[in-house]
XYZ file of C-alpha atoms in Angstrom:
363
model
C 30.488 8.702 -33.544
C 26.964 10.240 -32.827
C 26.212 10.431 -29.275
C 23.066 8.417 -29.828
C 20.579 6.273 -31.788
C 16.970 6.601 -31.843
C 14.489 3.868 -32.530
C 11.221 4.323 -33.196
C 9.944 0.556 -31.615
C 5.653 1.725 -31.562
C 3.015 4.402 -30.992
C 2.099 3.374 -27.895
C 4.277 4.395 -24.600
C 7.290 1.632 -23.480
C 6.913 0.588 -20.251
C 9.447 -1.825 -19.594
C 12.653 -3.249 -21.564
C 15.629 -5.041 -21.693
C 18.239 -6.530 -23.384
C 19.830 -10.346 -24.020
C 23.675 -10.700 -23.326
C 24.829 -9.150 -26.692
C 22.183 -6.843 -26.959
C 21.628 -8.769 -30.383
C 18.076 -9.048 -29.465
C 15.699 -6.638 -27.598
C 12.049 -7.309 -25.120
C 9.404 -4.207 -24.720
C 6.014 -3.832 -23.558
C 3.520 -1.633 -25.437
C 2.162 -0.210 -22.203
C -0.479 -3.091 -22.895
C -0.264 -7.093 -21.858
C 1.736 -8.229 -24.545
C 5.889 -8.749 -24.778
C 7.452 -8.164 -27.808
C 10.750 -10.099 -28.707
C 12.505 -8.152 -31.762
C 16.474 -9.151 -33.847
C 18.876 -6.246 -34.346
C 19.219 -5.793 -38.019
C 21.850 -3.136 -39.173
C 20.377 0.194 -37.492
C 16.761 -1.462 -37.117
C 15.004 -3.814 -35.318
C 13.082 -6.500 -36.835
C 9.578 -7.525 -35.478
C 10.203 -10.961 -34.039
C 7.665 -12.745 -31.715
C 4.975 -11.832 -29.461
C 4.163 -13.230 -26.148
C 1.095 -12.826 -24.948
C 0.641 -15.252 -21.702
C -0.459 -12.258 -19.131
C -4.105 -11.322 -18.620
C -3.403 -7.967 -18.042
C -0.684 -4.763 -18.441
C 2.786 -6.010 -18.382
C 4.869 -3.627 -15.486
C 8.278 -5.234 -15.564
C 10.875 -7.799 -17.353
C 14.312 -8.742 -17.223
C 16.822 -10.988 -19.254
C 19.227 -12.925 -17.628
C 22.277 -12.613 -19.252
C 24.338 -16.464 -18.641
C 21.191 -18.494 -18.728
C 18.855 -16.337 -21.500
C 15.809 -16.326 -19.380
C 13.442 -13.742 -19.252
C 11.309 -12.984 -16.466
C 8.287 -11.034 -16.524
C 5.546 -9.796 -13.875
C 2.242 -8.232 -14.580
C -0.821 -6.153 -13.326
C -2.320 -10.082 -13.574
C -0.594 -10.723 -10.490
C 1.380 -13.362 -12.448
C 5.015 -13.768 -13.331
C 6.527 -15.950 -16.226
C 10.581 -17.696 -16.848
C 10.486 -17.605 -20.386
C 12.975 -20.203 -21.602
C 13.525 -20.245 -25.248
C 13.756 -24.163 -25.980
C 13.649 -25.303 -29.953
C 13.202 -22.008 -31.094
C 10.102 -21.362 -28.957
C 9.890 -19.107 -25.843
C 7.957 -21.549 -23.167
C 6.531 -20.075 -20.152
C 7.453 -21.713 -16.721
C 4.997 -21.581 -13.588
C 5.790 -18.969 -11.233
C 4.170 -19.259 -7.907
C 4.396 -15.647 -6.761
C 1.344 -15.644 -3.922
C -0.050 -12.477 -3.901
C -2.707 -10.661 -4.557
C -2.240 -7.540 -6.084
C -0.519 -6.543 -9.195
C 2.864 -7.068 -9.648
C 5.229 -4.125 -10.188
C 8.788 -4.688 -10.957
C 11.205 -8.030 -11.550
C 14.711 -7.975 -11.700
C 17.173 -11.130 -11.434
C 19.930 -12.170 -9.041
C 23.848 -11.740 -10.393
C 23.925 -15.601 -9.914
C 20.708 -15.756 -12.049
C 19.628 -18.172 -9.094
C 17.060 -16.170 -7.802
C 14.466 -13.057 -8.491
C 12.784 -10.475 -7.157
C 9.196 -9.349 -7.680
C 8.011 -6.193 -6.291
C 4.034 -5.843 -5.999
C 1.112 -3.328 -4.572
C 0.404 -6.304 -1.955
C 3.049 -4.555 -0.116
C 6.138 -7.258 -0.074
C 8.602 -8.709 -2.344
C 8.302 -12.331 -3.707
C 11.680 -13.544 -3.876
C 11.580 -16.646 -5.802
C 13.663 -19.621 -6.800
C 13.631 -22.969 -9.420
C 12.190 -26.069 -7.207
C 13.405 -28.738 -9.292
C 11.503 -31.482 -7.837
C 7.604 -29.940 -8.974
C 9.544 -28.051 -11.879
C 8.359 -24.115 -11.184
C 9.753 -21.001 -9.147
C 8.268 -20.930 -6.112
C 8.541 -17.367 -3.576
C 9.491 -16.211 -0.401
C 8.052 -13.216 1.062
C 9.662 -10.306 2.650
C 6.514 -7.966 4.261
C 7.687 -5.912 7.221
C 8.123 -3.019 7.527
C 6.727 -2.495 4.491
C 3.852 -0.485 4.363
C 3.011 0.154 1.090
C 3.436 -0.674 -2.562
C 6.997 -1.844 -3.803
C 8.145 0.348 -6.788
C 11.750 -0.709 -7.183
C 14.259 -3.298 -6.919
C 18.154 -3.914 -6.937
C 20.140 -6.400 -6.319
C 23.624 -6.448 -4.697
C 26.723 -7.988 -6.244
C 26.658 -10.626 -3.878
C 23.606 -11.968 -4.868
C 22.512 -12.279 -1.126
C 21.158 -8.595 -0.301
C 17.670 -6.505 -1.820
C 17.298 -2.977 -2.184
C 13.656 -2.324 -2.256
C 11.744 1.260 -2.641
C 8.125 1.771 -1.813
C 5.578 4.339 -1.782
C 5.742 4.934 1.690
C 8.881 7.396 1.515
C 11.474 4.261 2.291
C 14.285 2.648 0.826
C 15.589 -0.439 2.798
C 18.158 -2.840 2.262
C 16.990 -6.376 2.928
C 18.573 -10.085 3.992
C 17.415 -12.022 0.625
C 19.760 -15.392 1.673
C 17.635 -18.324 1.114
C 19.212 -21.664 2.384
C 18.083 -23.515 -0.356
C 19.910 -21.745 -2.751
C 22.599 -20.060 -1.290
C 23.855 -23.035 0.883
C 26.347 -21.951 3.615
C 27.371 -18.565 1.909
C 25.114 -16.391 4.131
C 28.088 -13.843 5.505
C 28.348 -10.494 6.829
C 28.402 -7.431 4.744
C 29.286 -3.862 4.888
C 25.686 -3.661 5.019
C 25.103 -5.446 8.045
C 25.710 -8.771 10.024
C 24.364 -11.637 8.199
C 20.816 -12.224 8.809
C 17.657 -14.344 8.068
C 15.827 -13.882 5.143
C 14.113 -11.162 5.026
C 15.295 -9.014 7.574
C 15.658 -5.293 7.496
C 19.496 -4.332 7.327
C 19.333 -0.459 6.848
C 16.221 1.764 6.150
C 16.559 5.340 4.567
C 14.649 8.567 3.874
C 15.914 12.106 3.119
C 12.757 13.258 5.062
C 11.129 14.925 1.940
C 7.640 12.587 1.789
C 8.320 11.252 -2.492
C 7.675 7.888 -3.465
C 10.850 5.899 -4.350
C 10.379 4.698 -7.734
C 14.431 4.112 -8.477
C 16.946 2.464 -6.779
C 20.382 1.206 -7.888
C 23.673 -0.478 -6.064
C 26.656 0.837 -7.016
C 29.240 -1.856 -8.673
C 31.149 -2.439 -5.670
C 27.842 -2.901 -3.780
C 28.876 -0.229 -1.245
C 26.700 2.634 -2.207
C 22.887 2.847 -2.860
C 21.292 5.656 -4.898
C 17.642 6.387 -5.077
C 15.355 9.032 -6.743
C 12.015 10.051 -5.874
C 8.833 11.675 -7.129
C 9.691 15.034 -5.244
C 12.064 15.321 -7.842
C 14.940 14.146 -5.549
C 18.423 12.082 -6.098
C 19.869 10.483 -2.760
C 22.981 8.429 -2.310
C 24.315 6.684 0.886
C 27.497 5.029 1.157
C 27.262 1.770 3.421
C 31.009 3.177 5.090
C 29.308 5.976 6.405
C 25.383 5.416 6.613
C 25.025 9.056 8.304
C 26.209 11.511 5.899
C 23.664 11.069 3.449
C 23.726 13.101 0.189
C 20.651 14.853 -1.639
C 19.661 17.197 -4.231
C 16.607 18.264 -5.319
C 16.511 21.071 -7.870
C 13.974 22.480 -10.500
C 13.790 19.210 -12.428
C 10.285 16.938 -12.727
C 9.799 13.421 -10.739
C 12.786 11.035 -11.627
C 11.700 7.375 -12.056
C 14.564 5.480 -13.006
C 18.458 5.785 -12.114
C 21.256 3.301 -12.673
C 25.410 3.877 -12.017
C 27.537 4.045 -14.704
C 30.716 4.305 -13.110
C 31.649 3.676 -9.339
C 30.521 7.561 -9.229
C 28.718 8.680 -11.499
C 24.417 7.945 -11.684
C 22.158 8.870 -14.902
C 18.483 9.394 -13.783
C 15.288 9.685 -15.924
C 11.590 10.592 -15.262
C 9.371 13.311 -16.801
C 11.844 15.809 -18.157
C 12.060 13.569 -20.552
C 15.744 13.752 -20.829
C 18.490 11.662 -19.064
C 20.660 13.626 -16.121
C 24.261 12.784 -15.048
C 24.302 13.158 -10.858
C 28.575 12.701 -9.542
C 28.829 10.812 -6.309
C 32.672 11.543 -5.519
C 34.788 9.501 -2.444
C 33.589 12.516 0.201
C 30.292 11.404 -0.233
C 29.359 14.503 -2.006
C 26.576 14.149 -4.546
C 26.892 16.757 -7.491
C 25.753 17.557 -10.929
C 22.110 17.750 -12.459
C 23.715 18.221 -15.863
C 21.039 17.521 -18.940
C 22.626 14.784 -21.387
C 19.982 16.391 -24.157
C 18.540 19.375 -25.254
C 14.690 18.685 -25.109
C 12.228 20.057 -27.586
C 10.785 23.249 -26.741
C 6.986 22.981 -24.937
C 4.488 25.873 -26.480
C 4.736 28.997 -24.879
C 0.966 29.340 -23.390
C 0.058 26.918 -20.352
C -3.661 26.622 -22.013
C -2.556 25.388 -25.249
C 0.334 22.939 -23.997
C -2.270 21.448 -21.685
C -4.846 20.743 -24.408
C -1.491 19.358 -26.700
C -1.002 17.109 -23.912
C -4.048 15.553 -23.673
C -4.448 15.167 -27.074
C -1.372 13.660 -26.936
C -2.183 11.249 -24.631
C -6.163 10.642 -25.840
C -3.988 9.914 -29.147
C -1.385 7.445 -27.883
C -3.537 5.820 -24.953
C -0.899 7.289 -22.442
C -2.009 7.686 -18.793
C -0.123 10.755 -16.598
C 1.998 7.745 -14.624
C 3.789 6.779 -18.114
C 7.702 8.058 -17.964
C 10.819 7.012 -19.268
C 13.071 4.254 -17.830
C 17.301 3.988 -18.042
C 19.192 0.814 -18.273
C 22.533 0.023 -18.741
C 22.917 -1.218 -22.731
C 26.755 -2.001 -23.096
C 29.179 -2.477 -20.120
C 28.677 -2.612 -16.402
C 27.688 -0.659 -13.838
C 31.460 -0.021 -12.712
C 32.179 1.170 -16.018
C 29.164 1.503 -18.904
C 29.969 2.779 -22.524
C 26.297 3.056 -23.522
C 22.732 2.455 -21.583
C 19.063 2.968 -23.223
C 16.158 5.123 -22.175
C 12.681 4.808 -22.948
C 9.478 6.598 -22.884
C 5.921 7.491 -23.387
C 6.749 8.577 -27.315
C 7.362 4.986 -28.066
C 11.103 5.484 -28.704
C 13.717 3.770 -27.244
C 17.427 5.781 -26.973
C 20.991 4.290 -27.265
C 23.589 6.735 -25.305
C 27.309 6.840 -26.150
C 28.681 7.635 -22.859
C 32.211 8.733 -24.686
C 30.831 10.678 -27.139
C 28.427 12.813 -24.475
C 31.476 13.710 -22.961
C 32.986 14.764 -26.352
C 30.034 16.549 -27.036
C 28.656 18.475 -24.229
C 30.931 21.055 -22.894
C 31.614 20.582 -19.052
C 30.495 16.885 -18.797
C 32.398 14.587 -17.142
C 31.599 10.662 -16.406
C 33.770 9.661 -13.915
């Protein structure tokens, strides 16, 4: 079994994806305002609709697996619950209050909730409001200081990992009464709290913006990269002993668990790399899960190829590649998907890179 598929989804950079439940259908964004919804057919995918209800450059989406709604956020400052309802995908009214773009969306596990991160510095976290019929927010602000780049939700649908471009990752309170009812309890995290409040805030003192961050399965460890090319885990047992690396690798942007220890990153090397979180709290690894195409040799002439590149393909220097979990779960994934700025989107076979790269070990 190859160790991945390749499909070649448009010309223009991806800048957000995701899945449905059986991964039978697939939603991208062109790096433009538009959402395409396309059917898995054999090896390919076939061009299905197009939604095209933001004003400007879609930044984030996500499918919720049990209920088959998608969510999406924009530079409009606008978010949209697609529900798919005779065939049709109809747009429900999200009122999301801010007003800057938004930046990222992901949903709750209970699909009861989500999050929307935005440049207004806080995080809309919004829920259904059956009596006007639209999602309607909550805002977490302090202490953030800057723009919200990431989100993750824990397993127990009541905590909010957030990072931001102000060097922080913090762990925040997202229980909402009307939702959650009585179910507000403590956590390894913390002592229940109020919505929005802070639980734990982290840096590894380095000054990058946070543009990943992931709970582990169990909930009990966070992992977040940054754009000084840095990978740093805490477990919530132990917030002290926090592990980093930073080595000679380019920005990360993305990272997701695939195991209870083991993270895959991507960012501008353009290639996915396996970190190893083991139970010391010892963060390991940096291993390459491709060989990436060789750059030309002079720094003139791969500058000009880039920006032909780019001039070419509309791409802007902030375009990098994303990693999701495809098949599987976080506590134990047999493939996840990358995407990037050549308009490609990548299946991984997480057996068959261990099968096929000497040394590598997903554990």
């Amino acid at each position: 079994m190859s160790d991945k598929e390749v499909h070649e989804l448009s010309i223009r950079p991806i800048t957000c994806f995701c899945f449905n439940k059986d991964c039978s259908q697939l939603a991208f964004s062109p790096n433009d305002s538009t959402v395409h919804i396309c059917k898995r057919a054999g090896n390919t995918w076939d061009k299905g609709v197009v939604l095209s209800e933001h004003g400007q450059r879609v930044t984030g989406m996500a499918w919720a697996p049990t209920s088959n709604r998608l969510v999406t956020c924009g530079a409009d400052r606008n978010a949209y619950v697609w529900d798919l309802q005779d065939g049709q995908w109809k747009p429900m009214l999200v009122i999301l209050r801010i007003n800057r773009a938004a930046t990222c969306v992901c949903w709750s596990p209970k699909e009861d909730k989500f999050a929307v991160g935005s440049s207004a510095r806080l995080i809309s976290v919004c829920y259904f409001e059956k009596e006007n019929d639209w999602w309607v927010s909550k805002h977490i602000k302090k202490p953030i200081r800057s723009t919200v780049l990431c989100l993750d939700w824990h397993p127990n649908n009541l905590l909010l990992a957030a990072g931001s471009s102000d060097f922080k990752t913090r762990v925040f309170s997202a229980f909402i009464k009307e939702v959650d009812g009585k179910t507000n309890t403590d956590t390894i995290w913390g002592k229940k709290s109020s919505f929005g409040s802070c639980l734990s805030e982290f840096s590894n003192g380095r000054g990058g913006w946070v543009h990943g961050v992931s709970f582990s399965a169990s909930g009990n460890k966070l992992a977040w990269v940054g754009h000084d090319s840095s990978i740093s885990v805490v477990n919530a047992a132990n917030e002290s002993k926090m592990a980093t690396i930073k080595g000679d690798f380019l920005p990360f942007t993305a990272c997701v668990w695939v195991t209870e220890n083991s993270i895959v990153t991507a960012g501008y090397d353009y290639v996915p790399i396996l970190f190893n979180h083991d139970d010391n709290d010892t963060l390991s690894g940096g291993q390459k899960l491709d060989i990436p195409k060789k750059k030309e040799s002079s720094g003139t002439v791969s500058a000009m190829a880039k920006f032909r590149t780019m001039d070419k393909r509309a791409q802007s220097a902030d375009d990098s590649e994303s990693v999701q979990i495809h098949s599987g779960t976080k506590a134990g994934a047999t493939k996840f998907a990358s995407s990037g700025v050549d308009g490609r989107l990548v299946i991984w076979n997480v057996k068959s890179l261990e099968s096929s790269i000497a040394g590598l070990k997903i554990s």
